[in-house]
Coordinates of C-alpha atoms in Angstrom, one line a residue:
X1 CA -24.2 12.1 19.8
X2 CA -26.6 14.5 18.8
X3 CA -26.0 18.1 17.4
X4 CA -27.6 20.6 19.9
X5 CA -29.2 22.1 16.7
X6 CA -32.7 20.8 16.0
X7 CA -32.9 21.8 12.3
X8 CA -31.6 19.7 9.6
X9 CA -28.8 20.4 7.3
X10 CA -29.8 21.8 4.5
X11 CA -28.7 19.9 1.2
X12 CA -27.7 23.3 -0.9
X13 CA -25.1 24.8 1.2
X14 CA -24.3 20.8 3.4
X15 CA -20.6 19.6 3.5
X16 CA -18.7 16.9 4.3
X17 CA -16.4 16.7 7.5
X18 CA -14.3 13.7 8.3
X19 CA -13.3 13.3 11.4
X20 CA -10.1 11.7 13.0
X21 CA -9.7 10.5 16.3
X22 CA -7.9 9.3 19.1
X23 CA -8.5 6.1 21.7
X24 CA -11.3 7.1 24.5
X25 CA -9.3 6.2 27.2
X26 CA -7.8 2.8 26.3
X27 CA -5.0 1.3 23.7
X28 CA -5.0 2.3 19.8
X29 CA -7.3 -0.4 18.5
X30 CA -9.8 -0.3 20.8
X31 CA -12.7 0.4 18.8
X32 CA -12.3 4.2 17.3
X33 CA -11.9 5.4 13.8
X34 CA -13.6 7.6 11.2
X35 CA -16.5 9.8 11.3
X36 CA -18.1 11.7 8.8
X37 CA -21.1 14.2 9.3
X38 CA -22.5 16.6 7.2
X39 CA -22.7 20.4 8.1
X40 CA -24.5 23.2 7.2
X41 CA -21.7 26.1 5.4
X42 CA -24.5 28.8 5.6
X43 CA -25.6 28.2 9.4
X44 CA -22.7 26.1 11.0
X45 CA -25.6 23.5 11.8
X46 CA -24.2 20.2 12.3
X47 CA -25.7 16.3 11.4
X48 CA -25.6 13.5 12.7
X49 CA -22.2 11.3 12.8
X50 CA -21.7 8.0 11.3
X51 CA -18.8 5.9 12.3
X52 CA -17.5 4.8 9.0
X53 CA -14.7 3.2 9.4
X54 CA -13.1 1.5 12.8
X55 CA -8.9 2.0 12.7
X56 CA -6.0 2.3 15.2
X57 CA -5.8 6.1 16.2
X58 CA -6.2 8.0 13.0
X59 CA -5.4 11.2 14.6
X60 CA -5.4 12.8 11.2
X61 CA -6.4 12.8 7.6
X62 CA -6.2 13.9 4.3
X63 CA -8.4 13.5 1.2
X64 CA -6.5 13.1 -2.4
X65 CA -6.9 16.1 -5.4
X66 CA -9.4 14.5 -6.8
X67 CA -12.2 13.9 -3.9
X68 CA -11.7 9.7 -4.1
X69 CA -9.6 8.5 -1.6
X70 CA -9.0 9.3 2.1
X71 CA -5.4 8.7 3.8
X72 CA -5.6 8.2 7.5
X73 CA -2.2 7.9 9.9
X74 CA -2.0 5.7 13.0
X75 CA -0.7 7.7 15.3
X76 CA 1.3 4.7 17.5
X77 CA 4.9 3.6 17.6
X78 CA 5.0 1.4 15.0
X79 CA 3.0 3.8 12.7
X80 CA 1.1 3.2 9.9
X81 CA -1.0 4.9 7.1
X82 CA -4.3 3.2 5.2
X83 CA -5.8 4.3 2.1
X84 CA -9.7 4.4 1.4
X85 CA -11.9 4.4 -1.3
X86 CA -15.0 6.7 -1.0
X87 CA -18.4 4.6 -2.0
X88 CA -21.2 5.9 -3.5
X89 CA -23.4 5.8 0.0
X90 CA -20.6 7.7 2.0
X91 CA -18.6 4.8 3.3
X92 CA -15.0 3.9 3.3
X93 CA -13.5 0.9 1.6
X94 CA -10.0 0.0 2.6
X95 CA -7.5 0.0 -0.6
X96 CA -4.5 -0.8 1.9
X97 CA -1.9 0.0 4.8
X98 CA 2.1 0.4 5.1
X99 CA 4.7 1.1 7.8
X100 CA 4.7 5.0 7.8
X101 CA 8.2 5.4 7.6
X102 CA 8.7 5.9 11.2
X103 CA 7.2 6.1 14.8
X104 CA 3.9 8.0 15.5
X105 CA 3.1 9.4 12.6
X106 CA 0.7 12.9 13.3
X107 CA 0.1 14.2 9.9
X108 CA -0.4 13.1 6.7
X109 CA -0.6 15.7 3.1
X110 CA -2.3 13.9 -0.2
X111 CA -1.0 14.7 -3.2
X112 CA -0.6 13.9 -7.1
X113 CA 0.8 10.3 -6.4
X114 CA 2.5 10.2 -3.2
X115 CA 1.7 11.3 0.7
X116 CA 3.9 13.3 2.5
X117 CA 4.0 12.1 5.9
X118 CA 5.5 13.4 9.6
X119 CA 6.7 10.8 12.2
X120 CA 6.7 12.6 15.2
X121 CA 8.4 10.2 17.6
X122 CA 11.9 10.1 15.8
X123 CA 11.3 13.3 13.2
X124 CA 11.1 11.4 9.9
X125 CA 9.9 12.6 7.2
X126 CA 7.9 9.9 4.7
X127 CA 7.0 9.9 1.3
X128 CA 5.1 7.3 0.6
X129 CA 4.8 6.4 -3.6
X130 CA 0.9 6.0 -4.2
X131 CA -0.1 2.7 -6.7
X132 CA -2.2 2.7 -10.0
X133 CA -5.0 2.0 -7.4
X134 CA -4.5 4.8 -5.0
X135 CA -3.2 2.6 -2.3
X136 CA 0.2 3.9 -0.1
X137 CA 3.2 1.8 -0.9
X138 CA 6.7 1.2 0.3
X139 CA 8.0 4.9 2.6
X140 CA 10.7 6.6 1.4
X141 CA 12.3 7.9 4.8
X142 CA 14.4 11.1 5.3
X143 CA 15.9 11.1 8.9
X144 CA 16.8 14.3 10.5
X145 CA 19.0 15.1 13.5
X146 CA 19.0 17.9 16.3
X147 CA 18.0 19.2 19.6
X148 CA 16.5 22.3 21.3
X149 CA 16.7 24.1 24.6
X150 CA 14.2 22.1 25.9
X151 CA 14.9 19.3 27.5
X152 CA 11.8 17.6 27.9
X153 CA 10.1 18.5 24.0
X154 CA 13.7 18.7 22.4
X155 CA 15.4 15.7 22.8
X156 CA 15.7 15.2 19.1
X157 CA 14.3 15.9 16.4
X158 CA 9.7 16.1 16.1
X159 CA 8.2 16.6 12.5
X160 CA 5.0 18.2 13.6
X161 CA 3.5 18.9 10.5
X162 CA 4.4 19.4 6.5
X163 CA 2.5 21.7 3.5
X164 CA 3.6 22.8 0.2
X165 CA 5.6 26.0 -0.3
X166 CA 6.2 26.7 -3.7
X167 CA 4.5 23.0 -4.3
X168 CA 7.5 21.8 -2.5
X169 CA 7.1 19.9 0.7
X170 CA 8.0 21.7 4.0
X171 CA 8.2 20.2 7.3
X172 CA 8.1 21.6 10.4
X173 CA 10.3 20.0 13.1
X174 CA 9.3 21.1 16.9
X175 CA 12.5 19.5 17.8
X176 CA 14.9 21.3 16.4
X177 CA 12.9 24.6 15.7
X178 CA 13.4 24.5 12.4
X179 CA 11.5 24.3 9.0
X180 CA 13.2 22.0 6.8
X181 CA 11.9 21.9 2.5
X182 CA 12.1 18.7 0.2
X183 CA 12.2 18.5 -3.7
X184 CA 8.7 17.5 -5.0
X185 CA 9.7 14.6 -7.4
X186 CA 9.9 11.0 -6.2
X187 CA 13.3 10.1 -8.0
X188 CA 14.8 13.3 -6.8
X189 CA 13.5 12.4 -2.8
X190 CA 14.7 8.9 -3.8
X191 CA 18.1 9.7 -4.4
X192 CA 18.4 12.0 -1.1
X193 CA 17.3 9.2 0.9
X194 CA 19.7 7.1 -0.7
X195 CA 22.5 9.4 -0.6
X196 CA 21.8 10.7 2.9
X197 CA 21.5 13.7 1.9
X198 CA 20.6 16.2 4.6
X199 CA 17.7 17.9 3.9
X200 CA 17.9 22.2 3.7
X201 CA 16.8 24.1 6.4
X202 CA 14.3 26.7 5.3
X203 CA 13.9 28.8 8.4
X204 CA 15.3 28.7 11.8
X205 CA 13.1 29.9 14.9
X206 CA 14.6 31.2 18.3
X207 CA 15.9 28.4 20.8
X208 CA 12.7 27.1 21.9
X209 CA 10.1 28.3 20.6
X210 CA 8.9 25.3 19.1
X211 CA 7.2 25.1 15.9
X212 CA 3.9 23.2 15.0
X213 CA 1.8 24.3 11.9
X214 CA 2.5 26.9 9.2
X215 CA -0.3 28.8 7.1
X216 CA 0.8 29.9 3.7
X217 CA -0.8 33.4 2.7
X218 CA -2.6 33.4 -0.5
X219 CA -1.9 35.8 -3.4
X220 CA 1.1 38.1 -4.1
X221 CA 4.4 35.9 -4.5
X222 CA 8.2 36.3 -3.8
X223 CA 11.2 35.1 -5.4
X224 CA 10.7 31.8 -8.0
X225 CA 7.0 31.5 -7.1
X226 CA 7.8 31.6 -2.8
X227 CA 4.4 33.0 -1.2
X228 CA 4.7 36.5 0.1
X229 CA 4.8 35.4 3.6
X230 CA 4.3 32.1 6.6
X231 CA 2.9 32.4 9.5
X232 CA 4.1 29.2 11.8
X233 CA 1.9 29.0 15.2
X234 CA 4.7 27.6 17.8
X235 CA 3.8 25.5 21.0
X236 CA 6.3 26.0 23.3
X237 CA 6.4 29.6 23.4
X238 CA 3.1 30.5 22.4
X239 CA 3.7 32.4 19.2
X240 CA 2.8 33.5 16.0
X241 CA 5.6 34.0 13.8
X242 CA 5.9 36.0 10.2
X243 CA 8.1 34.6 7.9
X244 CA 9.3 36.1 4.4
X245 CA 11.2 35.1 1.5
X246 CA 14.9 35.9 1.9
X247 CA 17.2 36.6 -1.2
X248 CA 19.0 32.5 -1.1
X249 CA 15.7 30.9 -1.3
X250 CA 15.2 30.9 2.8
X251 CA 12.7 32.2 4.6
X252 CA 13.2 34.7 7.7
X253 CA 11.8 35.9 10.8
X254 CA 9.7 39.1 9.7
X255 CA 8.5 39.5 13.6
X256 CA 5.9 37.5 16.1
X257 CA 3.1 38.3 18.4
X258 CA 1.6 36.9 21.4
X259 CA -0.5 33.8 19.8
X260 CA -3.6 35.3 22.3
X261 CA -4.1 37.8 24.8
X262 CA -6.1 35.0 27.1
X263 CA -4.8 35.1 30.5
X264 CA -3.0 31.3 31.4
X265 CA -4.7 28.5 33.1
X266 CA -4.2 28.3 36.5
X267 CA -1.1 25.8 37.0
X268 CA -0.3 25.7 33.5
X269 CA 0.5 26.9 30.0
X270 CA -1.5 27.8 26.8
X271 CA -0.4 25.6 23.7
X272 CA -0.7 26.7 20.3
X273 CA -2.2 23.7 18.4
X274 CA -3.5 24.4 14.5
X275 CA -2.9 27.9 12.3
X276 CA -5.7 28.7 9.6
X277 CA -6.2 31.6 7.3
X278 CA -9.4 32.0 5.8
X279 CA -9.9 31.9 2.2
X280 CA -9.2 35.3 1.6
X281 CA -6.2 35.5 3.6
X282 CA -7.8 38.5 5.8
X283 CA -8.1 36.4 8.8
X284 CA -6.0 34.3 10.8
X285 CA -6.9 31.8 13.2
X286 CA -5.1 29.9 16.0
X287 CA -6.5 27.1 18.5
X288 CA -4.8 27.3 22.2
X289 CA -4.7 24.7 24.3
X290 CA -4.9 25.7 27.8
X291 CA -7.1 28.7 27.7
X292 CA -9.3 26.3 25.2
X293 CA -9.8 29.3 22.7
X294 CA -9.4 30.6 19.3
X295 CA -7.8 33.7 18.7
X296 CA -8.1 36.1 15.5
X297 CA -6.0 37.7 14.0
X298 CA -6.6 40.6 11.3
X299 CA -4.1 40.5 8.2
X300 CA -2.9 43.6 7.1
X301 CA -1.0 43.5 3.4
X302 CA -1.5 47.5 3.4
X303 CA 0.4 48.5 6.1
X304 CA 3.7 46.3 6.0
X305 CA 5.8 45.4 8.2
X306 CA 9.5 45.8 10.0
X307 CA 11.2 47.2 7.1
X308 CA 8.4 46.5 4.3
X309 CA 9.0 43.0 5.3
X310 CA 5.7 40.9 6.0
X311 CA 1.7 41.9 6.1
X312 CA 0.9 42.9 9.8
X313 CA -0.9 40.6 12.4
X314 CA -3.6 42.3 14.7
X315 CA -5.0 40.5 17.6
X316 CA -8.6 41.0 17.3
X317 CA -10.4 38.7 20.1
X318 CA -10.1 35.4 21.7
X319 CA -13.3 33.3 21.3
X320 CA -14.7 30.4 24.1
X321 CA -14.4 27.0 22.3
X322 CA -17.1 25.5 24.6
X323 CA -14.7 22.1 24.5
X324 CA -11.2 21.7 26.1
X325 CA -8.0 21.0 24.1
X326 CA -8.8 22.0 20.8
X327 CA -6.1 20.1 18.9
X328 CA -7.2 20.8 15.4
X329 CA -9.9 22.8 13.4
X330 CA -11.3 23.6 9.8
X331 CA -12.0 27.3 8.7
X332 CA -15.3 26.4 6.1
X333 CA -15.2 28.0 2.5
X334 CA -17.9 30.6 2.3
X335 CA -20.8 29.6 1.4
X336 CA -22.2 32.7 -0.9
X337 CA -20.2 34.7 -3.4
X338 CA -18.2 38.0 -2.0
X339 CA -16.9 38.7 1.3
X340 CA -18.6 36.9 3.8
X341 CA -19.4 38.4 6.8
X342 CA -17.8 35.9 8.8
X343 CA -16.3 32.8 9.1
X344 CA -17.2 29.3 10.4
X345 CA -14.9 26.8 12.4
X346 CA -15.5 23.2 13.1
X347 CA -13.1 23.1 16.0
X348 CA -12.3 19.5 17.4
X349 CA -11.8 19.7 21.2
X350 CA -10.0 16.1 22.4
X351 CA -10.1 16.4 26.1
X352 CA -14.2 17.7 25.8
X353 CA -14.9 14.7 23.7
X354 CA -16.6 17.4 21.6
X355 CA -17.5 19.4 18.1
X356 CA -17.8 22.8 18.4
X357 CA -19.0 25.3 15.6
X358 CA -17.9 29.4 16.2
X359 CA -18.9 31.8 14.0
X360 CA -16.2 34.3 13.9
X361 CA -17.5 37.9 12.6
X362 CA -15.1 39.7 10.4
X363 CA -15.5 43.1 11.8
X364 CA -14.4 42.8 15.0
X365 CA -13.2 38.9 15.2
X366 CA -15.7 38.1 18.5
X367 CA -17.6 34.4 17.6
X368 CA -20.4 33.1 19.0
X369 CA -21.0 29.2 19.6
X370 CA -23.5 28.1 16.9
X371 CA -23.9 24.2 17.5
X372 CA -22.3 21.5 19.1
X373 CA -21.9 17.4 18.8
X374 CA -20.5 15.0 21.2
X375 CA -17.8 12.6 19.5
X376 CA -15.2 10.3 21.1
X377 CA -11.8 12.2 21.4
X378 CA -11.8 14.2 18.3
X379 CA -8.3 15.3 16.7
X380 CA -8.4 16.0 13.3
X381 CA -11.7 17.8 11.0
X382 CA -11.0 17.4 7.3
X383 CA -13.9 19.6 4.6
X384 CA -14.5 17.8 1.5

């Protein structure tokens, strides 16, 4: 597992990654867990990986506001999520572990108190209350119902994903092609679940097109704080959609675009996987599986869109991942002041086994493949 770089990190510009993963190969349990390594922002060099904690698939993560604890789900039926401490040598020290609140749980949002949670396997949403200690305690579950075209992905609903809008919790549901928003408070998400309240449907996609991950574009606002626009990367029709505030409080279809120009796999499909912007909101990035690329996207907020309605997308180049399956990625904050000249991505490719580092250049959105670092079935890279 060593970095093809041979220079070390250096310690003014090194970060933190942790790493989720998957089973190599055999039943959750089996042995994988955490990683963390330490990477250069500045050159995209990577460390050396330490195993730091051994739990049942923790196909993804999330660190609290404050830096302190890390939340990992286990991605299985009977899904779980566990709460860590961070120690003063760059361990992990477990703090605890609940139900998640439903079946296969894929990703998991810390905030101020709670976790926001996605079951996959039956579309449940999860908040789960966090203790004086920082530990996950007893889910608050919000069921959802619905279907989709297709048969095979759509049987009911899939909560794929869920991010703040507004600081309200969204959730997108591949299942039902739909984004569906929360209230924030606890006692207000208590007495929904309760009540059975159906949740309200934010944005509706077209039949099919099955959404994954949204990006939420920094600066100019809409209506009571709404961001100015969304842009949801969907897997089943291999998509990027624009989405902007509508006069109720919804969001609406702006327009979409091809989510890469790369020509299809023989025999199969490209698969939109994770949707980045980079700090600046200039850039946009989107992993395909299939192809095993990431395409860029610039962002126009000059030239609008269909009727004024949402910053442009242009498809600027579609980079080699050197991995396969890329199912997850980080876009690094610059390391200098200004406007960088490009951007770095940790990109985690699961069927490669493998770490890969692109640096993507602003002007024209080509990357280049700066280092890479063998790790059992990677799915999830978390900065610090």
């Amino acid at each position: 597992m060593t970095s093809t770089s041979s220079a070390p990190v250096a310690a003014a510009t090194s970060r933190t990654l942790w790493l989720g993963t998957y089973p190599d190969g055999a039943d959750a349990g089996s042995g994988e867990g955490i990683w963390r390594l330490e990477v250069d922002a500045a050159t995209g060099e990577l460390g050396e990986p330490a195993l730091v904690a051994v739990t049942p698939s923790p196909s993804f993560l999330a660190l609290d506001p404050a830096g302190t604890r890390l939340y990992a789900v286990t991605e299985t039926e009977r899904g779980a999520v566990s709460g860590f401490a961070l120690t003063a040598d760059g361990g992990l020290e477990p703090v605890g572990s609940v139900p998640s609140g439903g079946s296969y749980p894929c990703h998991v949002v810390a905030v101020d108190g709670a976790l926001w949670v996605t079951n996959y396997g039956d579309g449940t949403f999860a908040v789960l209350p966090l203790d004086a200690g920082g530990a996950p305690t007893e889910a608050l579950r919000l069921g959802h119902q619905g279907t989709g075209p297709d048969a095979d992905r759509q049987e009911g609903p899939h909560a794929h994903f869920v991010g703040a809008v507004a600081g309200d919790p969204v959730v997108v549901d591949l299942g039902t092609d739909e984004l569906r928003a929360y209230p924030r408070a606890v006692d207000e998400l208590r007495a929904q679940a309760e009540g059975g309240v159906p949740a309200r449907v934010l944005a509706t996609f077209p039949g099919g097109a099955g959404p994954r991950h949204f990006a939420v574009l920094p600066g100019a606002t809409g209506v009571d704080g709404a961001p100015a626009a969304l842009f949801v990367a969907t897997e089943l029709d291999s998509r990027v959609y624009a989405l902007v505030p509508a006069v109720d409080g919804s969001f609406e279809v702006a327009g979409s675009v091809p989510a890469t120009s790369a020509p299809l796999p023989e025999g199969g499909r490209n698969y939109p996987s994770h949707v980045a912007l980079s700090a600046d909101g200039s850039r946009l990035f989107v992993a395909i599986r299939g192809a095993d690329v990431l395409s860029t996207f610039a962002v126009s907020r000059d030239a609008l869109g269909p009727d004024d309605a949402a910053p442009v997308l242009e498809h600027l180049a579609d980079t080699p991942l050197g991995g396969a399956w890329p199912r997850h990625f980080a876009v690094l904050a610059p390391a200098g002041e200004g406007t960088p000249e490009a951007d770095l991505v940790v990109v985690a490719n699961q069927n490669s086994s493998n770490l890969t580092v692109l640096r993507i250049g602003r002007a024209d959105g080509a990357g280049v493949l700066v280092d890479e670092l063998a790790v059992p079935v990677p799915a999830c890279v978390v900065e610090a």
